[in-house]
Amino acid sequence: MTVRVRFAPSPTGYVHIGGLRTALYNYLFAKKMNGTYLMRIEDTDRTRYVEGAIENLIHAMEWSGVIHSEGPFIENGEIVQKGEFGPYIQSERLGLYQKYVDQLIEEDKAYYCFCTKERLENVRSIQKAQGKITKYDGFCRGIDKEEAKKRVENGEDYVIRLKLPANKIIEFEDVVRGKVSVNTNDLDDQVLMKSDGFPTYHLAVIVDDHLMGITHIIRGEEWLPSTPKHVYLYEAFGWDSPKYVHLPNILNDERKKLSKRQGDVAVGDFRKKGYLAEGLINYISLVGWTPDDNEEIMNMDELIEKFSLERVSKSSGVFDVKKLNWVNAHYIKKLDVDDLTNRCIPYFIEEGIINEDEKDSKYEWMKKIVSISQENISYLAEIIDRAQIFLGEEVKPEDDNAAETLKLPHVPEMLKVFNKHIQENELSDEFLKGIFKLVQTETGHKGKNLFMPVRIALTGQNHGPDMKATISILGKELIEKRINYSINNYC
Ligand code: GLU
């Protein structure tokens, strides 16, 4: 059997981090098994339609490196679909759903339901008051098929519901959860076709997974309760059911489901902050799965090699930003410094630290900042915090210790000598190596008495990056201004 799996997102405007993990596991499994990973857009819920969402989705997935081989792609700004099983956008497959739901009606496995919203609400509130599970009460199940069709022709509003047999045990094996067994008495006569002529997710997913030859359904645990209905639908159509793999939830550090309201869950937000695709993918692969050697740093090829559905965990995974940062920092450290600098430029521009047209003239300056920060940042936006000490003419001692250091009597004269040498020389590596020796010889001050006041006068801080790099990044002009400012204000 050739494995065929799918990522079937609904275009809601952003890709949830959980969606990325679902896509990734599908992708890894397909690659591992030499199978096919496809993308299908599930856009049958028109009330949730968001302009441009499909494009966003495709771009986000392209960025992540989890790339499908069948489905919609973007070429020259246009959506194009590739593959033999298309269209891969459900709203373009409406005729198919109609055909299959008609078949179910003919075979008495589905029925027209004319109940109004008010009636349904009423039924539900009575069930609630009686402490029963809320579900459709079957009011329209008995309507004669021919009569129902007449009512439809007369323009009455309707939906089509699945006619679940009573008291039937539905069983299936989930690769992660094991055997799942449910009695149809506990299930609802699911709406398959809505009054707007669009199928519900439940009908469309069955028809498409079958027609697209899907062998394994790997998706989030929130779909587990729907699966018995799906299993029954396969049976009703006389089709073989694919294998099911339900992935554990991803929780936040308060052990609640990750949701948009609690902060960043959109892949795009992580990208904006400057997480690298490699880092995010590596990290998210570990939320709900571990390789058998417990390795934590793995690139895509290694993930493919090590991935197995058997090692997907049953229990929820916790999304741990600290660990994400640790993993991402690993990938940042590995980047070539020019590559990292180029990736950081947009952050300098966005913060107004440089203008768009200073990209080249300030390149070396930015590169120096990047190079002393590379070991210490977890994601690109953090470069801005690191750049702060190099911005502006005014510095302020960060604490009492720093303020007291500048008050020492020898400091103003020593700072002037330091500045004189800076102004008179080319700030070459060679010169910077010897600058403190020069000041020491001339003033007699050394060690802490020499380094600390200079560092604090230049940056306001007691500790910080290497002094040679700091001097070279600040440059002559800013050094002079900062030294004068410190002398005038704090000495
Ligand atoms: N469209 C569903 C979603 O947005 C997909 C569920 C499935 O994979 O069956 O999550």
PDB file of N, CA, C and O in Angstrom, residues 41-86:
ATOM      1  N   ILE A  41      -7.852  22.129   0.967  1.00  0.00           N
ATOM      2  CA  ILE A  41      -8.418  23.281   1.662  1.00  0.00           C
ATOM      3  C   ILE A  41      -9.880  22.997   2.006  1.00  0.00           C
ATOM      4  O   ILE A  41     -10.695  22.762   1.112  1.00  0.00           O
ATOM      5  N   GLU A  42     -10.202  23.036   3.286  1.00  0.00           N
ATOM      6  CA  GLU A  42     -11.571  22.735   3.717  1.00  0.00           C
ATOM      7  C   GLU A  42     -12.309  24.038   4.000  1.00  0.00           C
ATOM      8  O   GLU A  42     -12.308  24.546   5.117  1.00  0.00           O
ATOM      9  N   ASP A  43     -12.916  24.552   2.948  1.00  0.00           N
ATOM     10  CA  ASP A  43     -13.531  25.885   3.048  1.00  0.00           C
ATOM     11  C   ASP A  43     -15.038  25.837   2.852  1.00  0.00           C
ATOM     12  O   ASP A  43     -15.619  26.688   2.209  1.00  0.00           O
ATOM     13  N   THR A  44     -15.665  24.801   3.430  1.00  0.00           N
ATOM     14  CA  THR A  44     -17.115  24.702   3.210  1.00  0.00           C
ATOM     15  C   THR A  44     -17.926  25.498   4.221  1.00  0.00           C
ATOM     16  O   THR A  44     -19.118  25.665   4.048  1.00  0.00           O
ATOM     17  N   ASP A  45     -17.247  25.974   5.274  1.00  0.00           N
ATOM     18  CA  ASP A  45     -17.979  26.805   6.231  1.00  0.00           C
ATOM     19  C   ASP A  45     -17.861  28.255   5.781  1.00  0.00           C
ATOM     20  O   ASP A  45     -16.923  28.955   6.116  1.00  0.00           O
ATOM     21  N   ARG A  46     -18.865  28.687   5.023  1.00  0.00           N
ATOM     22  CA  ARG A  46     -18.781  30.017   4.402  1.00  0.00           C
ATOM     23  C   ARG A  46     -18.848  31.139   5.434  1.00  0.00           C
ATOM     24  O   ARG A  46     -18.423  32.260   5.174  1.00  0.00           O
ATOM     25  N   THR A  47     -19.381  30.835   6.617  1.00  0.00           N
ATOM     26  CA  THR A  47     -19.472  31.901   7.626  1.00  0.00           C
ATOM     27  C   THR A  47     -18.085  32.261   8.144  1.00  0.00           C
ATOM     28  O   THR A  47     -17.886  33.307   8.736  1.00  0.00           O
ATOM     29  N   ARG A  48     -17.128  31.350   7.950  1.00  0.00           N
ATOM     30  CA  ARG A  48     -15.776  31.610   8.459  1.00  0.00           C
ATOM     31  C   ARG A  48     -14.827  32.048   7.354  1.00  0.00           C
ATOM     32  O   ARG A  48     -13.623  32.121   7.555  1.00  0.00           O
ATOM     33  N   TYR A  49     -15.367  32.333   6.176  1.00  0.00           N
ATOM     34  CA  TYR A  49     -14.517  32.687   5.040  1.00  0.00           C
ATOM     35  C   TYR A  49     -13.719  33.969   5.309  1.00  0.00           C
ATOM     36  O   TYR A  49     -14.245  34.969   5.761  1.00  0.00           O
ATOM     37  N   VAL A  50     -12.428  33.912   5.048  1.00  0.00           N
ATOM     38  CA  VAL A  50     -11.564  35.093   5.230  1.00  0.00           C
ATOM     39  C   VAL A  50     -10.800  35.336   3.930  1.00  0.00           C
ATOM     40  O   VAL A  50     -10.131  34.433   3.415  1.00  0.00           O
ATOM     41  N   GLU A  51     -10.922  36.525   3.431  1.00  0.00           N
ATOM     42  CA  GLU A  51     -10.245  36.910   2.185  1.00  0.00           C
ATOM     43  C   GLU A  51      -8.715  36.703   2.296  1.00  0.00           C
ATOM     44  O   GLU A  51      -8.112  37.102   3.286  1.00  0.00           O
ATOM     45  N   GLY A  52      -8.129  36.075   1.290  1.00  0.00           N
ATOM     46  CA  GLY A  52      -6.669  35.920   1.275  1.00  0.00           C
ATOM     47  C   GLY A  52      -6.139  34.811   2.176  1.00  0.00           C
ATOM     48  O   GLY A  52      -4.931  34.578   2.258  1.00  0.00           O
ATOM     49  N   ALA A  53      -7.061  34.110   2.858  1.00  0.00           N
ATOM     50  CA  ALA A  53      -6.607  33.120   3.846  1.00  0.00           C
ATOM     51  C   ALA A  53      -5.897  31.927   3.191  1.00  0.00           C
ATOM     52  O   ALA A  53      -4.941  31.395   3.753  1.00  0.00           O
ATOM     53  N   ILE A  54      -6.357  31.533   2.019  1.00  0.00           N
ATOM     54  CA  ILE A  54      -5.725  30.365   1.370  1.00  0.00           C
ATOM     55  C   ILE A  54      -4.288  30.713   1.000  1.00  0.00           C
ATOM     56  O   ILE A  54      -3.355  29.935   1.233  1.00  0.00           O
ATOM     57  N   GLU A  55      -4.107  31.907   0.457  1.00  0.00           N
ATOM     58  CA  GLU A  55      -2.757  32.356   0.082  1.00  0.00           C
ATOM     59  C   GLU A  55      -1.851  32.382   1.317  1.00  0.00           C
ATOM     60  O   GLU A  55      -0.730  31.894   1.276  1.00  0.00           O
ATOM     61  N   ASN A  56      -2.381  32.927   2.416  1.00  0.00           N
ATOM     62  CA  ASN A  56      -1.600  32.988   3.668  1.00  0.00           C
ATOM     63  C   ASN A  56      -1.142  31.622   4.097  1.00  0.00           C
ATOM     64  O   ASN A  56       0.005  31.425   4.507  1.00  0.00           O
ATOM     65  N   LEU A  57      -2.088  30.731   4.035  1.00  0.00           N
ATOM     66  CA  LEU A  57      -1.829  29.358   4.453  1.00  0.00           C
ATOM     67  C   LEU A  57      -0.712  28.724   3.623  1.00  0.00           C
ATOM     68  O   LEU A  57       0.227  28.135   4.156  1.00  0.00           O
ATOM     69  N   ILE A  58      -0.831  28.888   2.324  1.00  0.00           N
ATOM     70  CA  ILE A  58       0.172  28.274   1.440  1.00  0.00           C
ATOM     71  C   ILE A  58       1.541  28.902   1.705  1.00  0.00           C
ATOM     72  O   ILE A  58       2.543  28.195   1.808  1.00  0.00           O
ATOM     73  N   HIS A  59       1.558  30.226   1.866  1.00  0.00           N
ATOM     74  CA  HIS A  59       2.843  30.898   2.135  1.00  0.00           C
ATOM     75  C   HIS A  59       3.441  30.414   3.459  1.00  0.00           C
ATOM     76  O   HIS A  59       4.643  30.173   3.543  1.00  0.00           O
ATOM     77  N   ALA A  60       2.590  30.310   4.471  1.00  0.00           N
ATOM     78  CA  ALA A  60       3.098  29.885   5.786  1.00  0.00           C
ATOM     79  C   ALA A  60       3.701  28.486   5.695  1.00  0.00           C
ATOM     80  O   ALA A  60       4.758  28.209   6.260  1.00  0.00           O
ATOM     81  N   MET A  61       3.032  27.611   4.959  1.00  0.00           N
ATOM     82  CA  MET A  61       3.540  26.245   4.863  1.00  0.00           C
ATOM     83  C   MET A  61       4.818  26.201   4.034  1.00  0.00           C
ATOM     84  O   MET A  61       5.738  25.453   4.356  1.00  0.00           O
ATOM     85  N   GLU A  62       4.859  26.998   3.004  1.00  0.00           N
ATOM     86  CA  GLU A  62       6.090  27.061   2.187  1.00  0.00           C
ATOM     87  C   GLU A  62       7.262  27.501   3.051  1.00  0.00           C
ATOM     88  O   GLU A  62       8.346  26.937   3.003  1.00  0.00           O
ATOM     89  N   TRP A  63       7.014  28.545   3.862  1.00  0.00           N
ATOM     90  CA  TRP A  63       8.058  29.050   4.749  1.00  0.00           C
ATOM     91  C   TRP A  63       8.550  27.963   5.700  1.00  0.00           C
ATOM     92  O   TRP A  63       9.747  27.810   5.929  1.00  0.00           O
ATOM     93  N   SER A  64       7.609  27.181   6.212  1.00  0.00           N
ATOM     94  CA  SER A  64       7.980  26.186   7.230  1.00  0.00           C
ATOM     95  C   SER A  64       8.790  25.034   6.642  1.00  0.00           C
ATOM     96  O   SER A  64       9.451  24.309   7.369  1.00  0.00           O
ATOM     97  N   GLY A  65       8.686  24.843   5.333  1.00  0.00           N
ATOM     98  CA  GLY A  65       9.410  23.728   4.713  1.00  0.00           C
ATOM     99  C   GLY A  65       8.603  22.436   4.701  1.00  0.00           C
ATOM    100  O   GLY A  65       9.074  21.407   4.241  1.00  0.00           O
ATOM    101  N   VAL A  66       7.376  22.513   5.217  1.00  0.00           N
ATOM    102  CA  VAL A  66       6.493  21.332   5.173  1.00  0.00           C
ATOM    103  C   VAL A  66       5.675  21.471   3.891  1.00  0.00           C
ATOM    104  O   VAL A  66       4.611  22.084   3.878  1.00  0.00           O
ATOM    105  N   ILE A  67       6.220  20.946   2.821  1.00  0.00           N
ATOM    106  CA  ILE A  67       5.652  21.278   1.512  1.00  0.00           C
ATOM    107  C   ILE A  67       4.998  20.050   0.881  1.00  0.00           C
ATOM    108  O   ILE A  67       5.590  18.975   0.811  1.00  0.00           O
ATOM    109  N   HIS A  68       3.758  20.263   0.472  1.00  0.00           N
ATOM    110  CA  HIS A  68       2.966  19.183  -0.116  1.00  0.00           C
ATOM    111  C   HIS A  68       3.390  18.942  -1.555  1.00  0.00           C
ATOM    112  O   HIS A  68       3.985  19.814  -2.187  1.00  0.00           O
ATOM    113  N   SER A  69       3.027  17.763  -2.073  1.00  0.00           N
ATOM    114  CA  SER A  69       3.336  17.532  -3.486  1.00  0.00           C
ATOM    115  C   SER A  69       2.076  17.525  -4.345  1.00  0.00           C
ATOM    116  O   SER A  69       2.147  17.518  -5.560  1.00  0.00           O
ATOM    117  N   GLU A  70       0.903  17.535  -3.702  1.00  0.00           N
ATOM    118  CA  GLU A  70      -0.350  17.704  -4.455  1.00  0.00           C
ATOM    119  C   GLU A  70      -1.171  18.746  -3.721  1.00  0.00           C
ATOM    120  O   GLU A  70      -1.114  18.809  -2.496  1.00  0.00           O
ATOM    121  N   GLY A  71      -1.959  19.495  -4.473  1.00  0.00           N
ATOM    122  CA  GLY A  71      -2.823  20.481  -3.827  1.00  0.00           C
ATOM    123  C   GLY A  71      -2.611  21.863  -4.405  1.00  0.00           C
ATOM    124  O   GLY A  71      -2.050  22.006  -5.491  1.00  0.00           O
ATOM    125  N   PRO A  72      -3.037  22.886  -3.688  1.00  0.00           N
ATOM    126  CA  PRO A  72      -2.887  24.245  -4.207  1.00  0.00           C
ATOM    127  C   PRO A  72      -1.482  24.809  -3.943  1.00  0.00           C
ATOM    128  O   PRO A  72      -0.898  24.566  -2.887  1.00  0.00           O
ATOM    129  N   PHE A  73      -0.979  25.531  -4.914  1.00  0.00           N
ATOM    130  CA  PHE A  73       0.319  26.211  -4.797  1.00  0.00           C
ATOM    131  C   PHE A  73       0.112  27.640  -5.267  1.00  0.00           C
ATOM    132  O   PHE A  73      -0.908  27.947  -5.880  1.00  0.00           O
ATOM    133  N   ILE A  74       1.117  28.488  -5.006  1.00  0.00           N
ATOM    134  CA  ILE A  74       1.013  29.840  -5.563  1.00  0.00           C
ATOM    135  C   ILE A  74       2.105  30.029  -6.597  1.00  0.00           C
ATOM    136  O   ILE A  74       3.283  29.799  -6.308  1.00  0.00           O
ATOM    137  N   GLU A  75       1.680  30.379  -7.791  1.00  0.00           N
ATOM    138  CA  GLU A  75       2.650  30.650  -8.855  1.00  0.00           C
ATOM    139  C   GLU A  75       2.307  31.991  -9.483  1.00  0.00           C
ATOM    140  O   GLU A  75       1.158  32.204  -9.893  1.00  0.00           O
ATOM    141  N   ASN A  76       3.281  32.862  -9.543  1.00  0.00           N
ATOM    142  CA  ASN A  76       3.067  34.216 -10.056  1.00  0.00           C
ATOM    143  C   ASN A  76       1.853  34.893  -9.425  1.00  0.00           C
ATOM    144  O   ASN A  76       1.033  35.495 -10.109  1.00  0.00           O
ATOM    145  N   GLY A  77       1.751  34.732  -8.144  1.00  0.00           N
ATOM    146  CA  GLY A  77       0.664  35.397  -7.418  1.00  0.00           C
ATOM    147  C   GLY A  77      -0.709  34.737  -7.562  1.00  0.00           C
ATOM    148  O   GLY A  77      -1.689  35.222  -7.014  1.00  0.00           O
ATOM    149  N   GLU A  78      -0.768  33.645  -8.312  1.00  0.00           N
ATOM    150  CA  GLU A  78      -2.064  32.994  -8.540  1.00  0.00           C
ATOM    151  C   GLU A  78      -2.090  31.628  -7.861  1.00  0.00           C
ATOM    152  O   GLU A  78      -1.059  30.960  -7.774  1.00  0.00           O
ATOM    153  N   ILE A  79      -3.268  31.200  -7.432  1.00  0.00           N
ATOM    154  CA  ILE A  79      -3.382  29.845  -6.888  1.00  0.00           C
ATOM    155  C   ILE A  79      -3.508  28.862  -8.061  1.00  0.00           C
ATOM    156  O   ILE A  79      -4.365  29.032  -8.927  1.00  0.00           O
ATOM    157  N   VAL A  80      -2.611  27.900  -8.102  1.00  0.00           N
ATOM    158  CA  VAL A  80      -2.730  26.841  -9.113  1.00  0.00           C
ATOM    159  C   VAL A  80      -2.788  25.515  -8.369  1.00  0.00           C
ATOM    160  O   VAL A  80      -2.187  25.364  -7.315  1.00  0.00           O
ATOM    161  N   GLN A  81      -3.520  24.571  -8.935  1.00  0.00           N
ATOM    162  CA  GLN A  81      -3.649  23.287  -8.257  1.00  0.00           C
ATOM    163  C   GLN A  81      -2.954  22.201  -9.065  1.00  0.00           C
ATOM    164  O   GLN A  81      -3.073  22.167 -10.279  1.00  0.00           O
ATOM    165  N   LYS A  82      -2.231  21.341  -8.355  1.00  0.00           N
ATOM    166  CA  LYS A  82      -1.483  20.284  -9.035  1.00  0.00           C
ATOM    167  C   LYS A  82      -1.816  18.936  -8.425  1.00  0.00           C
ATOM    168  O   LYS A  82      -1.912  18.831  -7.207  1.00  0.00           O
ATOM    169  N   GLY A  83      -1.941  17.943  -9.290  1.00  0.00           N
ATOM    170  CA  GLY A  83      -2.219  16.596  -8.795  1.00  0.00           C
ATOM    171  C   GLY A  83      -3.428  16.008  -9.508  1.00  0.00           C
ATOM    172  O   GLY A  83      -4.274  16.737 -10.017  1.00  0.00           O
ATOM    173  N   GLU A  84      -3.498  14.679  -9.500  1.00  0.00           N
ATOM    174  CA  GLU A  84      -4.548  13.978 -10.263  1.00  0.00           C
ATOM    175  C   GLU A  84      -5.883  13.932  -9.549  1.00  0.00           C
ATOM    176  O   GLU A  84      -6.857  13.471 -10.098  1.00  0.00           O
ATOM    177  N   PHE A  85      -5.906  14.321  -8.278  1.00  0.00           N
ATOM    178  CA  PHE A  85      -7.123  14.106  -7.501  1.00  0.00           C
ATOM    179  C   PHE A  85      -7.888  15.398  -7.226  1.00  0.00           C
ATOM    180  O   PHE A  85      -8.739  15.449  -6.369  1.00  0.00           O
ATOM    181  N   GLY A  86      -7.558  16.443  -7.958  1.00  0.00           N
ATOM    182  CA  GLY A  86      -8.139  17.745  -7.706  1.00  0.00           C
ATOM    183  C   GLY A  86      -9.577  17.849  -8.160  1.00  0.00           C
ATOM    184  O   GLY A  86     -10.102  16.904  -8.736  1.00  0.00           O
TER     185      GLY A  86
END
